[in-house]
Short mmCIF file of C-alpha atoms in Angstrom, two decimals:
data_model
loop_
_atom_site.label_atom_id
_atom_site.label_comp_id
_atom_site.label_asym_id
_atom_site.label_seq_id
_atom_site.Cartn_x
_atom_site.Cartn_y
_atom_site.Cartn_z
CA MET A 1 29.81 -9.93 15.82
CA ALA A 2 27.98 -7.39 18.00
CA GLN A 3 25.44 -8.69 20.46
CA ALA A 4 21.80 -8.39 19.43
CA PRO A 5 19.92 -5.67 21.37
CA ALA A 6 17.79 -8.02 23.39
CA ASP A 7 18.08 -7.03 27.03
CA PRO A 8 19.19 -3.59 28.32
CA GLY A 9 20.64 -5.19 31.41
CA SER A 10 22.45 -8.10 29.79
CA ALA A 11 25.59 -6.37 28.46
CA GLU A 12 27.82 -3.38 29.12
CA PRO A 13 28.07 -0.90 26.23
CA ALA A 14 31.43 0.15 24.87
CA ASP A 15 33.04 3.28 26.32
CA PRO A 16 33.10 5.87 23.47
CA GLU A 17 35.47 8.77 23.01
CA GLU A 18 34.03 11.61 25.04
CA SER A 19 35.76 14.27 22.95
CA SER A 20 34.15 13.43 19.60
CA PRO A 21 31.73 16.06 18.18
CA ASN A 22 28.90 13.54 17.98
CA MET A 23 29.37 12.57 21.63
CA ILE A 24 29.10 16.19 22.74
CA VAL A 25 25.76 16.51 20.90
CA TYR A 26 24.54 13.18 22.29
CA ARG A 27 25.43 14.21 25.86
CA LYS A 28 23.49 17.46 25.49
CA ILE A 29 20.43 15.60 24.20
CA GLU A 30 20.71 13.00 26.96
CA ASP A 31 20.88 15.74 29.57
CA ILE A 32 17.57 17.10 28.22
CA ILE A 33 16.02 13.60 28.20
CA THR A 34 17.17 12.96 31.79
CA ARG A 35 15.61 16.23 32.95
CA MET A 36 12.39 15.34 31.10
CA GLN A 37 12.09 12.10 33.07
CA ASP A 38 12.90 13.65 36.47
CA ASP A 39 9.65 14.08 38.40
CA LYS A 40 11.37 16.02 41.22
CA THR A 41 12.39 18.88 38.91
CA GLY A 42 9.11 19.09 37.02
CA GLY A 43 9.67 16.59 34.23
CA VAL A 44 7.16 15.47 31.62
CA PRO A 45 4.30 13.53 33.26
CA ILE A 46 4.73 9.81 32.51
CA ARG A 47 1.53 7.84 33.02
CA THR A 48 -0.35 4.65 32.26
CA VAL A 49 -3.30 5.19 29.92
CA LYS A 50 -6.36 2.96 29.85
CA SER A 51 -7.46 1.87 26.40
CA PHE A 52 -10.55 -0.11 25.39
CA LEU A 53 -9.33 -3.57 26.38
CA SER A 54 -5.91 -2.99 27.94
CA LYS A 55 -3.55 -0.49 29.56
CA ILE A 56 -0.73 1.40 27.84
CA PRO A 57 2.12 1.83 30.35
CA SER A 58 4.80 4.53 30.61
CA VAL A 59 3.70 6.99 27.92
CA VAL A 60 3.74 10.76 27.43
CA THR A 61 1.96 12.88 24.83
CA GLY A 62 3.62 14.90 22.11
CA ALA A 63 1.91 18.07 23.37
CA ASP A 64 3.44 17.57 26.85
CA ILE A 65 6.94 17.22 25.34
CA VAL A 66 6.51 20.39 23.26
CA GLN A 67 5.26 22.36 26.27
CA TRP A 68 8.17 21.14 28.41
CA LEU A 69 10.71 22.13 25.76
CA MET A 70 9.22 25.62 25.44
CA LYS A 71 9.09 26.13 29.20
CA ASN A 72 12.48 24.70 30.21
CA LEU A 73 14.61 25.69 27.21
CA SER A 74 13.18 29.20 26.83
CA ILE A 75 11.72 28.55 23.37
CA GLU A 76 9.01 30.98 22.31
CA ASP A 77 8.06 29.56 18.90
CA PRO A 78 6.11 26.23 19.06
CA GLY A 79 7.44 25.37 15.58
CA GLU A 80 11.00 25.58 16.88
CA ALA A 81 10.13 23.32 19.81
CA ILE A 82 8.52 20.77 17.46
CA HIS A 83 11.61 20.91 15.22
CA LEU A 84 13.95 20.33 18.17
CA GLY A 85 11.74 17.49 19.43
CA SER A 86 11.76 15.87 15.98
CA LEU A 87 15.57 16.02 15.87
CA ILE A 88 15.68 14.29 19.26
CA ALA A 89 13.14 11.69 18.09
CA ALA A 90 15.12 11.06 14.89
CA GLN A 91 18.00 9.83 17.07
CA GLY A 92 15.62 7.47 18.89
CA TYR A 93 15.57 9.11 22.34
CA VAL A 94 11.76 9.33 22.23
CA PHE A 95 9.52 7.39 19.86
CA PRO A 96 5.80 7.09 19.01
CA ILE A 97 4.13 3.85 20.02
CA SER A 98 1.46 3.91 17.30
CA ASP A 99 3.73 4.06 14.23
CA HIS A 100 7.42 3.93 13.29
CA VAL A 101 7.99 7.40 11.86
CA LEU A 102 10.39 9.09 14.28
CA THR A 103 8.97 12.63 14.39
CA LEU A 104 7.31 14.68 17.12
CA LYS A 105 3.71 15.89 16.82
CA ASP A 106 2.14 18.58 18.97
CA ASP A 107 -1.00 16.61 19.79
CA GLY A 108 -2.21 13.68 21.89
CA THR A 109 -0.01 11.11 20.16
CA PHE A 110 1.57 8.78 22.71
CA TYR A 111 5.37 8.60 22.98
CA ARG A 112 7.74 6.56 25.12
CA PHE A 113 11.28 7.27 26.30
CA GLN A 114 14.05 5.04 25.00
CA ALA A 115 16.06 2.98 27.51
CA PRO A 116 19.62 4.32 28.08
CA TYR A 117 21.00 0.99 26.84
CA PHE A 118 19.79 1.86 23.32
CA TRP A 119 21.04 5.48 23.31
CA PRO A 120 23.37 6.40 20.40
CA SER A 121 26.06 7.51 22.85
CA ASN A 122 26.74 3.83 23.61
CA CYS A 123 28.37 3.97 20.18
CA TRP A 124 27.85 0.48 18.83
CA GLU A 125 26.71 0.03 15.28
CA PRO A 126 24.49 -3.06 14.92
CA GLU A 127 25.41 -5.54 12.24
CA ASN A 128 23.18 -7.34 9.78
CA THR A 129 23.38 -10.50 11.89
CA ASP A 130 21.91 -8.56 14.84
CA TYR A 131 19.05 -7.41 12.63
CA ALA A 132 18.52 -10.98 11.39
CA ILE A 133 18.33 -12.28 14.99
CA TYR A 134 15.82 -9.55 15.86
CA LEU A 135 13.54 -10.30 12.88
CA CYS A 136 13.82 -14.03 13.41
CA LYS A 137 12.87 -13.56 17.06
CA ARG A 138 9.79 -11.55 16.05
CA THR A 139 8.54 -14.46 13.94
CA MET A 140 8.64 -16.74 16.99
CA GLN A 141 6.41 -14.49 19.11
CA ASN A 142 2.71 -15.01 18.45
CA LYS A 143 1.54 -11.47 19.07
CA ALA A 144 -0.26 -9.21 16.64
CA ARG A 145 1.79 -6.15 17.67
CA LEU A 146 5.03 -8.02 16.86
CA GLU A 147 3.94 -9.23 13.42
CA LEU A 148 6.46 -8.39 10.70
CA ALA A 149 5.58 -5.60 8.30
CA ASP A 150 5.93 -6.27 4.58
CA TYR A 151 9.31 -4.52 4.28
CA GLU A 152 10.60 -6.41 7.34
CA ALA A 153 9.50 -9.74 5.86
CA GLU A 154 11.35 -8.88 2.65
CA ASN A 155 14.45 -7.94 4.65
CA LEU A 156 14.28 -11.22 6.57
CA ALA A 157 14.10 -13.21 3.32
CA ARG A 158 17.12 -11.37 1.90
CA LEU A 159 19.11 -11.82 5.10
CA GLN A 160 18.26 -15.52 5.15
CA ARG A 161 19.70 -15.88 1.67
CA ALA A 162 22.76 -13.79 2.55
CA PHE A 163 23.50 -15.76 5.76
CA ALA A 164 22.42 -19.19 4.53
CA ARG A 165 25.48 -20.91 5.98
CA LYS A 166 25.16 -19.44 9.45
CA TRP A 167 21.34 -19.25 9.59
CA GLU A 168 21.13 -22.15 12.04
CA PHE A 169 23.33 -20.20 14.48
CA ILE A 170 21.15 -17.06 14.03
CA PHE A 171 18.00 -19.10 14.63
CA MET A 172 19.48 -20.57 17.84
CA GLN A 173 20.38 -17.08 19.10
CA ALA A 174 16.86 -15.83 18.45
CA GLU A 175 15.34 -18.88 20.13
CA ALA A 176 17.49 -18.36 23.24
CA GLN A 177 16.43 -14.71 23.49
CA VAL A 178 12.76 -15.63 23.16
CA LYS A 179 13.08 -18.07 26.09
CA ILE A 180 14.58 -15.33 28.26
CA ASP A 181 11.89 -12.84 27.22
CA ARG A 182 9.06 -15.18 28.22
CA LYS A 183 10.26 -15.19 31.85
CA LYS A 184 9.83 -11.43 32.22
CA ASP A 185 6.83 -9.50 33.49
CA LYS A 186 4.18 -8.84 30.84
CA THR A 187 4.20 -5.03 31.26
CA GLU A 188 7.99 -4.86 31.35
CA ARG A 189 8.23 -7.05 28.24
CA LYS A 190 5.74 -4.85 26.39
CA ILE A 191 7.82 -1.74 27.10
CA LEU A 192 11.11 -3.44 26.18
CA ASP A 193 9.61 -4.76 22.92
CA SER A 194 8.63 -1.23 21.88
CA GLN A 195 12.06 0.15 22.86
CA GLU A 196 13.87 -2.54 20.89
CA ARG A 197 11.71 -1.93 17.86
CA ALA A 198 12.33 1.83 18.11
CA PHE A 199 16.06 1.09 18.15
CA TRP A 200 15.73 -0.68 14.79
CA ASP A 201 13.49 2.12 13.49
CA VAL A 202 16.61 4.30 13.85
CA HIS A 203 19.14 1.86 12.37
CA ARG A 204 16.87 0.12 9.81
CA PRO A 205 14.10 2.68 9.24
CA VAL A 206 10.80 2.23 7.44
CA PRO A 207 11.23 2.76 3.65
CA GLY A 208 10.81 6.44 2.86
CA CYS A 209 12.11 7.66 6.24
CA VAL A 210 15.48 9.34 6.75
CA ASN A 211 18.20 7.07 8.10
CA THR A 212 20.17 9.24 10.55
CA THR A 213 22.83 6.55 11.02
CA GLU A 214 23.40 5.59 7.39
CA MET A 215 26.48 7.73 6.70
CA ASP A 216 28.77 9.74 8.95
CA ILE A 217 29.08 13.32 7.70
CA ARG A 218 32.85 13.25 8.24
CA LYS A 219 33.15 10.25 5.91
CA CYS A 220 31.06 12.05 3.30
CA ARG A 221 33.45 15.03 3.39
CA ARG A 222 36.41 12.75 2.64
CA MET A 223 34.68 11.10 -0.30
CA LYS A 224 34.57 12.46 -3.84
CA ASN A 225 31.03 11.27 -4.65
CA PRO A 226 29.11 10.62 -1.42
CA GLN A 227 25.83 10.52 -3.34
CA LYS A 228 26.88 7.27 -5.02
CA VAL A 229 27.19 5.39 -1.73
CA LYS A 230 24.08 3.27 -1.38
CA LYS A 231 22.77 0.81 1.10
CA SER A 232 20.44 -2.03 0.38
CA VAL A 233 17.21 -2.39 2.31
CA TYR A 234 18.85 -4.34 5.09
CA GLY A 235 21.98 -2.21 5.36
CA VAL A 236 24.54 -4.11 3.25
CA THR A 237 26.56 -1.74 1.07
CA GLU A 238 26.02 -2.42 -2.61
CA GLU A 239 29.26 -2.87 -4.54
CA SER A 240 29.43 -0.79 -7.68
CA GLN A 241 31.61 -1.83 -10.58
CA PRO A 242 34.65 0.42 -11.14
CA GLN A 243 34.36 2.68 -14.13
CA SER A 244 36.94 4.66 -16.07
CA PRO A 245 36.79 8.41 -15.51
CA VAL A 246 34.91 10.24 -18.23
CA HIS A 247 35.37 13.92 -18.96
CA VAL A 248 32.10 15.80 -18.76
CA PRO A 249 32.06 19.45 -19.82
CA SER A 250 30.82 21.82 -17.15
CA GLN A 251 27.27 23.04 -17.58
CA PRO A 252 26.08 26.48 -16.49
CA VAL A 253 23.93 26.23 -13.38
CA ARG A 254 20.35 27.25 -14.10
CA LYS A 255 18.40 29.08 -11.42
CA THR A 256 15.35 27.33 -10.04
CA THR A 257 12.22 29.11 -11.21
CA LYS A 258 8.70 29.28 -9.79
CA GLU A 259 7.55 26.92 -12.52
CA ASP A 260 10.08 24.32 -11.34
CA PHE A 261 8.71 24.55 -7.82
CA ARG A 262 5.14 24.24 -9.11
CA LYS A 263 6.04 21.08 -11.04
CA GLN A 264 7.73 19.62 -7.97
CA ILE A 265 4.71 20.41 -5.77
CA THR A 266 2.38 18.81 -8.34
CA PHE A 267 4.58 15.71 -8.50
CA LEU A 268 4.73 15.38 -4.70
CA ASN A 269 0.96 15.81 -4.39
CA LEU A 270 0.46 13.01 -6.90
CA GLN A 271 2.80 10.77 -4.89
CA ILE A 272 0.88 11.52 -1.68
CA ASP A 273 -2.44 10.66 -3.31
CA ARG A 274 -1.18 7.35 -4.71
CA HIS A 275 -3.21 4.43 -3.44
CA CYS A 276 -0.93 1.89 -1.79
CA LEU A 277 -1.84 -1.60 -0.65
CA LYS A 278 -0.01 -3.97 1.64
CA MET A 279 1.40 -7.00 -0.11
CA SER A 280 -0.68 -9.26 2.14
CA LYS A 281 -3.90 -7.55 0.98
CA VAL A 282 -2.87 -7.89 -2.66
CA ALA A 283 -2.15 -11.60 -2.10
CA GLU A 284 -5.56 -12.10 -0.46
CA SER A 285 -7.29 -10.41 -3.40
CA LEU A 286 -5.35 -12.54 -5.88
CA ILE A 287 -6.24 -15.74 -4.04
CA ALA A 288 -9.93 -14.73 -3.86
CA TYR A 289 -9.93 -13.93 -7.60
CA THR A 290 -8.29 -17.28 -8.41
CA GLU A 291 -10.77 -19.22 -6.30
CA GLN A 292 -13.68 -17.39 -7.94
CA TYR A 293 -12.56 -18.15 -11.49
CA VAL A 294 -11.12 -21.63 -10.90
CA GLU A 295 -14.03 -23.42 -12.58
CA TYR A 296 -13.61 -21.19 -15.67
CA ASP A 297 -9.93 -22.05 -16.12
CA PRO A 298 -9.61 -24.97 -18.56
CA PHE A 299 -6.10 -25.74 -17.26
CA ILE A 300 -7.53 -26.50 -13.79
CA THR A 301 -11.15 -27.50 -14.44
CA PRO A 302 -11.75 -29.53 -17.64
CA ALA A 303 -14.20 -27.84 -19.99
CA GLU A 304 -17.55 -29.52 -20.64
CA PRO A 305 -18.33 -31.28 -22.92
CA SER A 306 -14.65 -31.02 -24.05
CA ASN A 307 -11.97 -28.51 -24.87
CA PRO A 308 -12.24 -27.67 -28.60
CA TRP A 309 -8.56 -26.69 -28.73
CA ILE A 310 -7.42 -30.23 -27.96
CA SER A 311 -10.29 -32.20 -29.50
CA ASP A 312 -12.38 -32.14 -32.68
CA ASP A 313 -15.59 -31.43 -30.76
CA ALA A 314 -16.85 -27.84 -31.29
CA ALA A 315 -19.91 -28.29 -29.05
CA LEU A 316 -18.51 -25.94 -26.38
CA TRP A 317 -18.25 -23.09 -28.89
CA ASP A 318 -21.82 -23.71 -30.06
CA ILE A 319 -23.03 -23.49 -26.46
CA GLU A 320 -21.11 -20.26 -25.84
CA MET A 321 -22.54 -18.70 -29.00
CA SER A 322 -26.08 -19.71 -28.03
CA LYS A 323 -28.56 -17.08 -26.90
CA GLU A 324 -29.55 -19.45 -24.11
CA PRO A 325 -26.62 -19.11 -21.69
CA SER A 326 -25.39 -21.95 -19.54
CA GLN A 327 -25.57 -21.89 -15.76
CA GLN A 328 -21.86 -21.06 -15.61
CA ARG A 329 -22.33 -17.97 -17.78
CA VAL A 330 -25.29 -16.71 -15.75
CA LYS A 331 -23.38 -17.26 -12.50
CA ARG A 332 -20.41 -15.34 -13.91
CA TRP A 333 -22.54 -12.23 -14.42
CA GLY A 334 -22.64 -11.89 -10.65
CA PHE A 335 -18.85 -11.54 -10.38
CA SER A 336 -18.71 -7.99 -11.73
CA MET A 337 -20.50 -5.62 -14.08
CA ASP A 338 -17.69 -6.10 -16.62
CA GLU A 339 -18.73 -9.76 -16.94
CA VAL A 340 -22.29 -8.66 -17.77
CA LEU A 341 -21.21 -6.06 -20.31
CA LYS A 342 -18.82 -8.29 -22.25
CA ASP A 343 -21.39 -11.11 -22.57
CA PRO A 344 -23.93 -10.26 -25.35
CA VAL A 345 -26.71 -12.19 -23.62
CA GLY A 346 -25.90 -10.66 -20.24
CA ARG A 347 -25.84 -7.21 -21.81
CA ASP A 348 -29.30 -7.77 -23.34
CA GLN A 349 -30.69 -8.98 -19.99
CA PHE A 350 -29.19 -5.98 -18.20
CA LEU A 351 -30.66 -3.62 -20.83
CA ARG A 352 -34.14 -5.15 -20.37
CA PHE A 353 -33.85 -4.66 -16.63
CA LEU A 354 -32.86 -1.01 -17.08
CA GLU A 355 -35.79 -0.49 -19.46
CA SER A 356 -38.11 -1.77 -16.74
CA GLU A 357 -36.61 0.89 -14.42
CA PHE A 358 -36.75 3.62 -17.12
CA SER A 359 -32.96 4.14 -17.01
CA SER A 360 -31.84 2.30 -20.16
CA GLU A 361 -30.34 5.52 -21.56
CA ASN A 362 -27.29 5.03 -19.29
CA LEU A 363 -26.36 1.69 -20.85
CA ARG A 364 -27.24 2.84 -24.36
CA PHE A 365 -24.94 5.86 -23.91
CA TRP A 366 -22.13 3.63 -22.62
CA LEU A 367 -22.51 1.26 -25.58
CA ALA A 368 -22.63 4.19 -28.03
CA VAL A 369 -19.33 5.54 -26.65
CA GLN A 370 -17.77 2.07 -26.90
CA ASP A 371 -18.90 1.89 -30.53
CA LEU A 372 -17.49 5.39 -31.17
CA LYS A 373 -13.99 4.17 -30.27
CA LYS A 374 -14.16 1.64 -33.14
CA GLN A 375 -15.48 4.03 -35.82
CA PRO A 376 -13.41 4.98 -38.89
CA LEU A 377 -11.73 8.35 -38.46
CA GLN A 378 -13.84 10.04 -41.13
CA ASP A 379 -17.06 9.08 -39.29
CA VAL A 380 -15.95 10.14 -35.78
CA THR A 381 -17.05 13.80 -35.99
CA THR A 382 -20.54 12.88 -37.19
CA ARG A 383 -20.95 10.18 -34.56
CA VAL A 384 -19.81 12.52 -31.76
CA GLU A 385 -22.48 15.02 -32.75
CA GLU A 386 -25.16 12.30 -32.92
CA ILE A 387 -24.33 11.08 -29.40
CA TRP A 388 -24.37 14.64 -28.10
CA GLN A 389 -27.79 15.36 -29.60
CA GLU A 390 -29.25 12.08 -28.36
CA PHE A 391 -27.92 12.04 -24.78
CA LEU A 392 -26.42 15.36 -23.67
CA ALA A 393 -27.81 18.32 -25.62
CA PRO A 394 -30.47 20.51 -23.93
CA GLY A 395 -33.83 18.79 -24.43
CA ALA A 396 -32.18 15.53 -25.57
CA GLN A 397 -34.53 12.63 -26.17
CA SER A 398 -32.56 10.24 -23.91
CA ALA A 399 -30.85 12.65 -21.53
CA ILE A 400 -28.39 11.14 -19.06
CA ASN A 401 -27.56 12.48 -15.62
CA LEU A 402 -23.99 13.85 -15.44
CA ASP A 403 -22.31 15.81 -12.68
CA SER A 404 -21.32 19.40 -13.49
CA HIS A 405 -17.57 18.68 -13.73
CA SER A 406 -17.99 15.83 -16.25
CA TYR A 407 -20.54 17.81 -18.25
CA GLU A 408 -18.30 20.87 -18.54
CA LYS A 409 -15.28 18.80 -19.54
CA THR A 410 -17.32 16.87 -22.13
CA SER A 411 -18.72 20.12 -23.52
CA GLN A 412 -15.17 21.35 -24.09
CA ASN A 413 -14.14 18.03 -25.69
CA VAL A 414 -17.04 18.15 -28.17
CA LYS A 415 -15.57 21.32 -29.68
CA ASP A 416 -12.58 19.22 -30.79
CA PRO A 417 -14.23 15.83 -31.45
CA GLY A 418 -12.32 12.57 -31.26
CA ARG A 419 -12.78 8.92 -30.37
CA TYR A 420 -12.29 9.69 -26.65
CA THR A 421 -14.43 12.81 -26.43
CA TYR A 422 -16.87 11.18 -24.00
CA GLU A 423 -14.28 9.34 -21.85
CA ASP A 424 -15.08 11.28 -18.64
CA ALA A 425 -18.83 11.08 -19.16
CA GLN A 426 -18.62 7.35 -19.89
CA GLU A 427 -16.61 6.72 -16.72
CA HIS A 428 -19.16 8.65 -14.66
CA ILE A 429 -22.09 6.68 -16.13
CA TYR A 430 -20.21 3.39 -15.62
CA LYS A 431 -19.69 4.14 -11.91
CA LEU A 432 -23.32 5.18 -11.60
CA MET A 433 -24.57 1.89 -13.07
CA LYS A 434 -22.08 -0.17 -11.08
CA SER A 435 -23.00 1.35 -7.71
CA ASP A 436 -26.75 1.52 -8.28
CA SER A 437 -28.36 -0.35 -11.21
CA TYR A 438 -26.04 -3.38 -11.28
CA ALA A 439 -26.61 -4.20 -7.60
CA ARG A 440 -30.39 -4.06 -8.14
CA PHE A 441 -30.07 -6.21 -11.27
CA LEU A 442 -28.43 -9.02 -9.26
CA ARG A 443 -31.27 -8.83 -6.72
CA SER A 444 -33.99 -8.67 -9.38
CA ASN A 445 -36.43 -11.51 -10.01
CA ALA A 446 -35.35 -11.68 -13.67
CA TYR A 447 -31.73 -12.55 -12.80
CA GLN A 448 -32.60 -14.80 -9.86
CA ASP A 449 -35.16 -16.75 -11.91
CA LEU A 450 -32.65 -17.18 -14.73
CA LEU A 451 -29.97 -18.35 -12.29
CA LEU A 452 -32.31 -20.88 -10.64
CA ALA A 453 -33.59 -22.13 -13.98
CA LYS A 454 -30.08 -22.82 -15.19
CA LYS A 455 -29.26 -24.75 -12.03
CA LYS A 456 -31.96 -27.29 -12.83
CA GLY A 457 -31.08 -30.23 -15.01
CA LYS A 458 -34.07 -29.64 -17.29
CA SER A 459 -32.83 -26.33 -18.70
CA LEU A 460 -32.80 -25.76 -22.45
CA THR A 461 -29.01 -25.59 -22.38
CA SER A 462 -28.63 -29.09 -20.99
CA LYS A 463 -31.07 -30.43 -23.61
CA ARG A 464 -29.10 -28.71 -26.36
CA LEU A 465 -25.86 -30.13 -24.96
CA THR A 466 -27.33 -33.65 -24.95
CA GLY A 467 -28.50 -33.27 -28.56
CA LEU A 468 -25.12 -32.02 -29.68
CA MET A 469 -23.33 -34.90 -27.99
CA GLN A 470 -25.69 -37.46 -29.50
CA SER A 471 -25.34 -36.01 -32.99
CA SER A 472 -21.58 -36.08 -32.73
#
């Protein structure tokens, strides 16, 4: 098993073959990196930067690296210099300290030079046990900057299952490295931590980034189907089941058209705009939602007076159907506007509040569109026209306020009426009520008085509950 990359001074790297094509490229890159760090020959200025609460040691900016490459390598095009710098960064010779995407930017982004111990020319491929020791060690260090990312936590869990029998040995190795690390100078340890993490950004990159070490190009040339070679998230080759060869007739190659490129650009733009959340944030939201609704879950909190599904007492259903809501129902209206709209009593209270503010047409329009979706097909066209005349036509009696984009799209939809003609307009009105009217409704005296009244033991609901229990 290879030694885990813990300390640049703790082991001697293997002596690679100097004549290999990769080694020639590595030596050329390392010559450039050595010249960059040489102050006597006009290297890139390496400095310590003061941040708000601490100092960032031994960093250079991306703009300084680009300028040095253009000046010392006779490059005239800045784009070419950025491309060359990104190729060098992809091999891990320089790396950004703010993120883990190994590219070079021509701006004030801070970069740090990799220690020679971690250079690819040392020619040792880390194993999965090395990666497991590294991740395990990170979990033992109580520092925010060393906290595992979501993909790293998933990798650690998979590795723990894969190496279940030898996990105790891996844990002991990580523990021993942590003890050695704690004896080092704080600034030195901070730099070494970032260099070690950059090493793993090359060999176990962030999902979505190119892995420059995943497959040797010479191996790919010797293989029939190099595209089928896959690696799992933590670098273990997935075994594919052997299949019998199947004859596939050759297909004529179709030229890529402009329309194909447009579709690809549209698809990539949609992927960029996708809203992504960290798993930890999703878990926090789920826990908060569960805690909020725990008293409404009959599996956790017993229903009062009793659960009608497991008893013969229907009092709970009578209370829920009552126009005098219980304290639980009134409290639930404050969770979200959806809770208000799906409760008939809450919806009536919200409508009264909007009438007092002279904006009830928004809710009436929303309810009309909801009703339209349930109409028989033969009545849809007539109902679409009625809603248009009442809420959106010029000089409408209950005109609603739509933005120009939603209005134009709805105007086009009305020409071909259907159940979802007003979908865009309804969504706009919903967001308008949620961000404006709903917040004021929760702060209004009407809602607060109702909430306080239901908290008291002398509410009409409690009296009705007592009468129902006595009669039963």
